[in-house]
Tab-separated table of C-alpha atoms and ligand atoms in Angstrom:
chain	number	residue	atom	x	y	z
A	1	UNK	CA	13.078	57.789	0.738
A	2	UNK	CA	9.633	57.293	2.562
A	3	UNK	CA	9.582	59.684	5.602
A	4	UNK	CA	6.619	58.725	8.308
A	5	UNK	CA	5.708	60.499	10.940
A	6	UNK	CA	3.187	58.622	13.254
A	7	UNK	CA	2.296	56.293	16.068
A	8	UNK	CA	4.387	53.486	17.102
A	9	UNK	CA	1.870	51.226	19.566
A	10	UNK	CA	2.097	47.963	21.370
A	11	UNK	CA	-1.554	45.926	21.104
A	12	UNK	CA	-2.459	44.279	23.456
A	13	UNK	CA	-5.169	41.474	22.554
A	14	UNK	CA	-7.826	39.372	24.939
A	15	UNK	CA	-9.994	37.426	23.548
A	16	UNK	CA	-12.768	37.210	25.752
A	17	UNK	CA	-15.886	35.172	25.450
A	18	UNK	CA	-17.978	38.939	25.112
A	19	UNK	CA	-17.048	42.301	26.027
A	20	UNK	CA	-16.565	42.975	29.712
A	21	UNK	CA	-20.270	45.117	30.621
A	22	UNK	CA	-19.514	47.767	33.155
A	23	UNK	CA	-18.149	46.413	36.432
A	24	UNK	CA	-17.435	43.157	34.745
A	25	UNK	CA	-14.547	40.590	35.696
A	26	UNK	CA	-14.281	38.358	32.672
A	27	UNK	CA	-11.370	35.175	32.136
A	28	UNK	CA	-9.951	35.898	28.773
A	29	UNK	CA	-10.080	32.746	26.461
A	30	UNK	CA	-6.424	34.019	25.077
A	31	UNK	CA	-3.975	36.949	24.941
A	32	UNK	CA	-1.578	38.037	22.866
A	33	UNK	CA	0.447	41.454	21.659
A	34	UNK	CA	1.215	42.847	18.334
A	35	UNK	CA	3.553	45.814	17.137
A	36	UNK	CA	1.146	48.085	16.033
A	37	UNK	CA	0.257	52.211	15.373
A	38	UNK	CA	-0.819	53.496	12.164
A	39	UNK	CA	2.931	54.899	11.769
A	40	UNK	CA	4.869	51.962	12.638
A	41	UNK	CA	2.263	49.797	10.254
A	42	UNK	CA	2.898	52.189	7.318
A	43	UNK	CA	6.396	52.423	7.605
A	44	UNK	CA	6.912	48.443	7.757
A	45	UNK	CA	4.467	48.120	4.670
A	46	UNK	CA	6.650	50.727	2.798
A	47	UNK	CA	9.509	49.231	3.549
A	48	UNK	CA	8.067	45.246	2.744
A	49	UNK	CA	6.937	46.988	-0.313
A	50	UNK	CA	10.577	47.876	-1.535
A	51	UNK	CA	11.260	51.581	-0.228
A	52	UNK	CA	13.796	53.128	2.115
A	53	UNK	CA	12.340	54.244	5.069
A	54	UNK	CA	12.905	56.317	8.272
A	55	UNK	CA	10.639	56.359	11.127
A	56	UNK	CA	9.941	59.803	13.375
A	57	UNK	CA	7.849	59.455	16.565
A	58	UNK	CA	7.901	58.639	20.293
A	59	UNK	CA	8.196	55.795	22.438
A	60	UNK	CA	8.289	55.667	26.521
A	61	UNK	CA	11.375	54.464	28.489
A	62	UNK	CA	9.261	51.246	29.315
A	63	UNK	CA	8.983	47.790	28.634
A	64	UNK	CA	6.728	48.167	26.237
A	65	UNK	CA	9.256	50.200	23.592
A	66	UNK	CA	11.333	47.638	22.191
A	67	UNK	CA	8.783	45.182	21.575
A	68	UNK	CA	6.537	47.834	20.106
A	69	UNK	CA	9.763	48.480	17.505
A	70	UNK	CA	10.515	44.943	16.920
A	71	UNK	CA	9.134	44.612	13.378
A	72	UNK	CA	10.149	47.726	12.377
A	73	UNK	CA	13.973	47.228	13.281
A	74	UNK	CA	14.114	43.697	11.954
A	75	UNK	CA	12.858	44.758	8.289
A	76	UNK	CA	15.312	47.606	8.218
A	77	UNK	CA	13.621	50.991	8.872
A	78	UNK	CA	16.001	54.018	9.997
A	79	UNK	CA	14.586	54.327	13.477
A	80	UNK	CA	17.176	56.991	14.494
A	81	UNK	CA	14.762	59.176	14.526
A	82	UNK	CA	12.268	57.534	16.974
A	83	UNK	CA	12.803	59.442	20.524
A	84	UNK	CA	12.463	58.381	23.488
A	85	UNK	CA	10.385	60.322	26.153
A	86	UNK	CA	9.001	60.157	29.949
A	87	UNK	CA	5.621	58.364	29.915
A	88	UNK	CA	4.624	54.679	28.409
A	89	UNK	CA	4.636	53.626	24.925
A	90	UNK	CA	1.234	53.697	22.781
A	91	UNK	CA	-0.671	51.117	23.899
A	92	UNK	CA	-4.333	49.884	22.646
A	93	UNK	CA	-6.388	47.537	24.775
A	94	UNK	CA	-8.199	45.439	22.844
A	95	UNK	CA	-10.712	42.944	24.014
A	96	UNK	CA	-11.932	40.583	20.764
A	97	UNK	CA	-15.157	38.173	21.309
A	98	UNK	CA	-16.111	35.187	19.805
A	99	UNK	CA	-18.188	36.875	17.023
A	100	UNK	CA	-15.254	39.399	16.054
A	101	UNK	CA	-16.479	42.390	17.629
A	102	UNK	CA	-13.826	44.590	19.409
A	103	UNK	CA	-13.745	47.260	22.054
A	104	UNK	CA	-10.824	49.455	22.080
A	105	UNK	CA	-8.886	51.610	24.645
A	106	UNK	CA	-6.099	53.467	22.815
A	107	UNK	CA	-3.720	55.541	25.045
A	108	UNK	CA	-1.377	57.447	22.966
A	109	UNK	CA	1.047	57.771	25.474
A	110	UNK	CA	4.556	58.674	24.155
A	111	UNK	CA	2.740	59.536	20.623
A	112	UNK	CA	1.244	62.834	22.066
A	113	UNK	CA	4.989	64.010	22.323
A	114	UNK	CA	6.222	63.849	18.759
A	115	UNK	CA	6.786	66.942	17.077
A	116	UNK	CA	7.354	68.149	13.444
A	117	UNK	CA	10.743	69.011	14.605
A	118	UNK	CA	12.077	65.983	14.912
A	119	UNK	CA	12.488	65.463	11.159
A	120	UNK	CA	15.474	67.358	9.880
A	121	UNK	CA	15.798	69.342	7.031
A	122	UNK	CA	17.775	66.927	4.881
A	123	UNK	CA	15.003	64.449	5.186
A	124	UNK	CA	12.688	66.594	3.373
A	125	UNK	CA	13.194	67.862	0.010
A	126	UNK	CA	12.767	66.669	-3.761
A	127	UNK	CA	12.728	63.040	-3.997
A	128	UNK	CA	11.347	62.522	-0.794
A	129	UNK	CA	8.109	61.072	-0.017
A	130	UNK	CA	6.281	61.974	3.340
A	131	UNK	CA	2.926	59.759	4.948
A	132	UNK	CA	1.606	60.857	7.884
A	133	UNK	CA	-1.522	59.734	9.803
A	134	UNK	CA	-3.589	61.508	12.738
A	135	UNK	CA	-2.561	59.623	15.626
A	136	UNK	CA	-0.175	61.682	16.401
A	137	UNK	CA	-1.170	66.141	17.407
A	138	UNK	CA	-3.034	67.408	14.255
A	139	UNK	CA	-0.997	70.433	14.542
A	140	UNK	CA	2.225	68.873	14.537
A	141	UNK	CA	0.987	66.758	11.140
A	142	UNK	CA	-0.174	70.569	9.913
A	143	UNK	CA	3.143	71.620	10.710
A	144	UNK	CA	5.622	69.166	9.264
A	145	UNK	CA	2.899	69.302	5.976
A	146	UNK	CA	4.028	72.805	5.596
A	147	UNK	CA	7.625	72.142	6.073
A	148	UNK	CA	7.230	69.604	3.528
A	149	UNK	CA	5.675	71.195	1.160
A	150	UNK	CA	7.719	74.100	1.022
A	151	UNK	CA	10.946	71.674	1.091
A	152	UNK	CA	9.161	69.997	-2.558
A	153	UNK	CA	8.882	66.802	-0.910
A	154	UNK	CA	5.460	64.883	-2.061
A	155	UNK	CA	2.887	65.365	0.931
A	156	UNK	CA	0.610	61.706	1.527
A	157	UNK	CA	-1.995	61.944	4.255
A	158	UNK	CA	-3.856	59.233	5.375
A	159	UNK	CA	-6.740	60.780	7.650
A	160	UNK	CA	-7.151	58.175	9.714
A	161	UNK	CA	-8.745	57.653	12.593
A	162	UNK	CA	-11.538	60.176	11.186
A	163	UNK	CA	-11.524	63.667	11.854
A	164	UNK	CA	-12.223	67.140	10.622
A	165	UNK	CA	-8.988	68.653	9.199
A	166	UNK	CA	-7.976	72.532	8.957
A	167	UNK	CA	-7.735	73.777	5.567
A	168	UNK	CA	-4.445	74.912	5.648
A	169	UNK	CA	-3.183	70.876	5.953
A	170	UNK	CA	-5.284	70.074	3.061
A	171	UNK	CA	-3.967	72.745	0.903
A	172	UNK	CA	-0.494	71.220	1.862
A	173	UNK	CA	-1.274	67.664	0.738
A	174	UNK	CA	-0.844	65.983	-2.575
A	175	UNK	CA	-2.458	62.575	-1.883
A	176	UNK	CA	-4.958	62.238	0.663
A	177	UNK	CA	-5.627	58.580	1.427
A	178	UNK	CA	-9.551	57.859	3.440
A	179	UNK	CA	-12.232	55.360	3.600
A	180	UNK	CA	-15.679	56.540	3.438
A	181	UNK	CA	-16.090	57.063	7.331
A	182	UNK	CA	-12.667	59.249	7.381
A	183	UNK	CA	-14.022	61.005	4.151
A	184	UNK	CA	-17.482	62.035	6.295
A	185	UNK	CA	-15.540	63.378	8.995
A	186	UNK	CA	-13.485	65.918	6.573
A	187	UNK	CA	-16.409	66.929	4.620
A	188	UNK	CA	-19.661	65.744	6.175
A	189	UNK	CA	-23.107	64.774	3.655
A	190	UNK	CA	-20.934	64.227	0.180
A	191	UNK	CA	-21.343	61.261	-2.050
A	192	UNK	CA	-17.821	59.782	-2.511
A	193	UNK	CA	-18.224	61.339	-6.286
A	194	UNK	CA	-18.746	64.844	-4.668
A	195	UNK	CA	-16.205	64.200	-2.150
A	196	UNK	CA	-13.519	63.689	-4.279
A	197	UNK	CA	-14.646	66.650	-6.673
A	198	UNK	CA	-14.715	68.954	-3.429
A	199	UNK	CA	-10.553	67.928	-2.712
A	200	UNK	CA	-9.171	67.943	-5.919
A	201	UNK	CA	-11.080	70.910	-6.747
A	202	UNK	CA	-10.608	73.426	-4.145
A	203	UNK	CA	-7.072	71.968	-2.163
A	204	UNK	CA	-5.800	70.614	-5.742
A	205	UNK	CA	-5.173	67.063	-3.913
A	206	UNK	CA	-5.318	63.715	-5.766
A	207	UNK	CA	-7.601	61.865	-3.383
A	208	UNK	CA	-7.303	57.912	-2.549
A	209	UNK	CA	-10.904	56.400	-1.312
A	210	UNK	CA	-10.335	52.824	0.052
A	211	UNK	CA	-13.497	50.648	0.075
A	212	UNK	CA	-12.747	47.642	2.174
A	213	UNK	CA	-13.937	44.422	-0.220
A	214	UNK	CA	-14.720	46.966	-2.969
A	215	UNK	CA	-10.905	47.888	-3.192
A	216	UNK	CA	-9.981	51.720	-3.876
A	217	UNK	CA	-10.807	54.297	-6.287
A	218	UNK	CA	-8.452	57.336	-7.125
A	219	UNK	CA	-9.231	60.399	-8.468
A	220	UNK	CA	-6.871	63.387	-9.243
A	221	UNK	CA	-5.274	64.975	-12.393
A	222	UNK	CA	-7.880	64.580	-14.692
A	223	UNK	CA	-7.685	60.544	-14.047
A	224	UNK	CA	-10.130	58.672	-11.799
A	225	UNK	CA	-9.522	54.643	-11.470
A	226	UNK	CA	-10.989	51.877	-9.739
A	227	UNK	CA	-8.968	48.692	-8.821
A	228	UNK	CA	-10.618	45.763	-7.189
A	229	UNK	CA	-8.576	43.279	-4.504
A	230	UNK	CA	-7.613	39.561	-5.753
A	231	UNK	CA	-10.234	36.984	-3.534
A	232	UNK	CA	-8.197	36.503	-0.623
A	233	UNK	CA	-9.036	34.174	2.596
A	234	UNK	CA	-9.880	36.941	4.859
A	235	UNK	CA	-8.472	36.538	8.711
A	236	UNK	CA	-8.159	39.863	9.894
A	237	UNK	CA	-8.450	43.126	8.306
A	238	UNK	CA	-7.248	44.940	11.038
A	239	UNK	CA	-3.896	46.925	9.309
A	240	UNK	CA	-5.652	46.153	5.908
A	241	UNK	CA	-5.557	50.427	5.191
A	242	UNK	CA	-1.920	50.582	6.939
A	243	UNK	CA	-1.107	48.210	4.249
A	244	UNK	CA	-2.360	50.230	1.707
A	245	UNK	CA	-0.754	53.805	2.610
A	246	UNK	CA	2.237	52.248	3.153
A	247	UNK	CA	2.401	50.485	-0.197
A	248	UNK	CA	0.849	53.676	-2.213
A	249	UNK	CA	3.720	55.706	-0.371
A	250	UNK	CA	6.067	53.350	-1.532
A	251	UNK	CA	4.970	53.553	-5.123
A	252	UNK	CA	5.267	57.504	-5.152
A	253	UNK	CA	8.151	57.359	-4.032
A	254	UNK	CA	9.593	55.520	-6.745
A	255	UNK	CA	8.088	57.427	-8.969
A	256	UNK	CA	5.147	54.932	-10.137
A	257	UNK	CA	2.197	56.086	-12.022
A	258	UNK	CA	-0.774	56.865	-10.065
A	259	UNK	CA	-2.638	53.744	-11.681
A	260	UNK	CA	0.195	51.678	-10.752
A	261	UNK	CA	0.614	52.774	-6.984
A	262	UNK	CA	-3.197	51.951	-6.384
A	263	UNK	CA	-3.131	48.488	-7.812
A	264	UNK	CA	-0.116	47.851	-5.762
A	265	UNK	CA	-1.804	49.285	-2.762
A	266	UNK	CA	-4.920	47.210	-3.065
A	267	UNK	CA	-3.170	43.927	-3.401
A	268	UNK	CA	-1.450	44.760	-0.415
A	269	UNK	CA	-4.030	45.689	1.561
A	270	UNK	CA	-5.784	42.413	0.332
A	271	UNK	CA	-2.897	40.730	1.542
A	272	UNK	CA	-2.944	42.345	4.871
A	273	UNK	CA	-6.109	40.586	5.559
A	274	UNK	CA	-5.049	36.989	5.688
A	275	UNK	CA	-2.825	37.239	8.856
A	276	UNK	CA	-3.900	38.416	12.321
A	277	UNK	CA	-2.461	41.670	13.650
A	278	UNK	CA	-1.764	44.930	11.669
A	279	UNK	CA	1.800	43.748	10.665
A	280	UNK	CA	3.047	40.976	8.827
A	281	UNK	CA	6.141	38.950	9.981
A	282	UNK	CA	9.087	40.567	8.047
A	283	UNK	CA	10.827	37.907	6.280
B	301	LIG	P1	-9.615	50.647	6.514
B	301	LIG	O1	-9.166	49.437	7.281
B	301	LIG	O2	-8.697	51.823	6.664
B	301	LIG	O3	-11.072	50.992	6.685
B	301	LIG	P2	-10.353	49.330	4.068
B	301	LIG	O4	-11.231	48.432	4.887
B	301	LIG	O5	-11.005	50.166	3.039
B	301	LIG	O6	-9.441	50.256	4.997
B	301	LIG	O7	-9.247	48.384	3.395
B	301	LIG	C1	-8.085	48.861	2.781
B	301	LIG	C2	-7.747	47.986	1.612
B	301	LIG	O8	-7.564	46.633	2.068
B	301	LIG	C3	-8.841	47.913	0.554
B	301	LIG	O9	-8.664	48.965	-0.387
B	301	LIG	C4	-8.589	46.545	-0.045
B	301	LIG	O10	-7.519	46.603	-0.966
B	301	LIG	C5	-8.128	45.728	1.140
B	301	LIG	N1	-9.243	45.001	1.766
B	301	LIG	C6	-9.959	45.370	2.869
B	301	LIG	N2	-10.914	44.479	3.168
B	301	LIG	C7	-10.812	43.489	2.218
B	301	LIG	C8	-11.502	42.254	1.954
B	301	LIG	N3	-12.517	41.856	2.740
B	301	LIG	N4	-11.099	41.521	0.900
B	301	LIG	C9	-10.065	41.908	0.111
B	301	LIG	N5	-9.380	43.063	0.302
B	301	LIG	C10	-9.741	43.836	1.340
């Protein structure tokens, strides 16, 4: 089973003719919301991509919850473990203009509540597969690595949005999943060569280096691969790495070689990028 522990967000999306200058009043030209969170859009890409899944985060007592869930309920994800707390569900604001460009608010909201200790013991353990992000308290993420590690459940990280991480998490992880911004942020001034040398070497992780159009190189056990995305008609590539750690994590978890997880990863995350919105429609 594929254990997440992340965000669970409700977008909401303007499009506005540009973005709003300071003290600006602007008409939008459209408006619409998607399910969203870096959790909730791994845990419905696992899931798409063939794995059992349970869910373990934080939504409000608000409007905003069930819609926020939708996808994620319809495909079949365990959300028994998704509590519900005082204060509104994730939200991010986002205004999109003509030429693309975005400006984002996100307000974590119920997120900043979940803890580690909301996943029970029996949902750890050999033969379980954990994927966590960093919207959610690094020191929760930290914690629950531990847990997980200890419990010989495989450990996936995917440190995004970009920031530094404490050593101890690292240590704890056995595939750390980052584009090259997220990469900086962990270990500042390294080519991607060096920064993949620099994780497997000293926190024994097999590192996971997604490179937008490029597609994803691996490196970890002696192996390092490259796998390039099909051409695709791209939309929207927003959710295009949620695609991907979901997919990977899906892959471990059935016990897939390395090799084999990344090409299914890539083509997923190509695939994410011909729809609008971080999650597909489940089927
Ligand atoms: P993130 O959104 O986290 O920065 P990337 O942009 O690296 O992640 O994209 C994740 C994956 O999505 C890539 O490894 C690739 O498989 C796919 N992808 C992203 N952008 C494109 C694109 N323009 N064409 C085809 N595939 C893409």
């Amino acid at each position: 089973m594929v254990v997440v522990f992340g965000s669970i967000n409700l977008d909401l999306v303007a499009r506005v003719p540009s973005i709003p200058a300071p003290g600006e009043t602007l008409a939008a030209l459209g408006y619409e919301t998607h399910p969203g969170g870096k959790g909730a859009n791994q845990a419905l890409a696992a899931r798409l991509a063939g794995a059992r899944v349970a869910m373990y985060g934080a939504v409000g007592r608000d409007a905003f919850a069930a819609p926020a869930l939708a996808n994620l309920a319809a495909a079949g994800v365990d959300l028994g473990g998704v509590m519900r707390v005082d204060g509104p569900t994730g939200v991010a604001l986002v205004n999109v203009d003509r030429r693309g460009e975005n400006a984002i608010t996100v307000v974590a909201g119920a997120n900043a509540q979940s803890r580690a200790s909301q996943v029970p013991a029996e949902r750890l353990g050999a033969g379980c597969t954990l994927l966590m992000q960093l919207e959610t308290s690094v020191g929760e993420v930290a914690a629950l690595a531990d847990r997980a590690r200890r419990s010989g459940a495989r450990v996936l990280l995917n440190a995004a949005p970009g920031s530094p991480l404490p050593d101890a998490l690292l240590a704890n992880v056995d595939f750390l999943i980052v584009n090259e911004t997220e990469a900086a942020a962990i270990a500042p001034g390294l080519s991607r060569e060096a920064f993949m040398r620099h994780i497997g070497g000293r926190f024994g992780a097999t590192v996971v280096m997604t490179l937008g159009a490029a597609g994803a190189v691996m490196s970890g056990n002696g192996d390092v691969a490259h796998e390039a995305p099909p051409s695709v008609d791209v939309i929207d590539t927003t959710g295009a790495g949620d695609a991907f750690a979901g997919t990977f994590a899906a892959a471990v978890d059935r016990s897939a070689a390395v090799r084999e997880a990344l090409a299914a990863a890539v083509h997923a995350g190509a695939r994410a990028c011909t729809h609008e919105g971080a999650q597909p429609i489940p089927r």
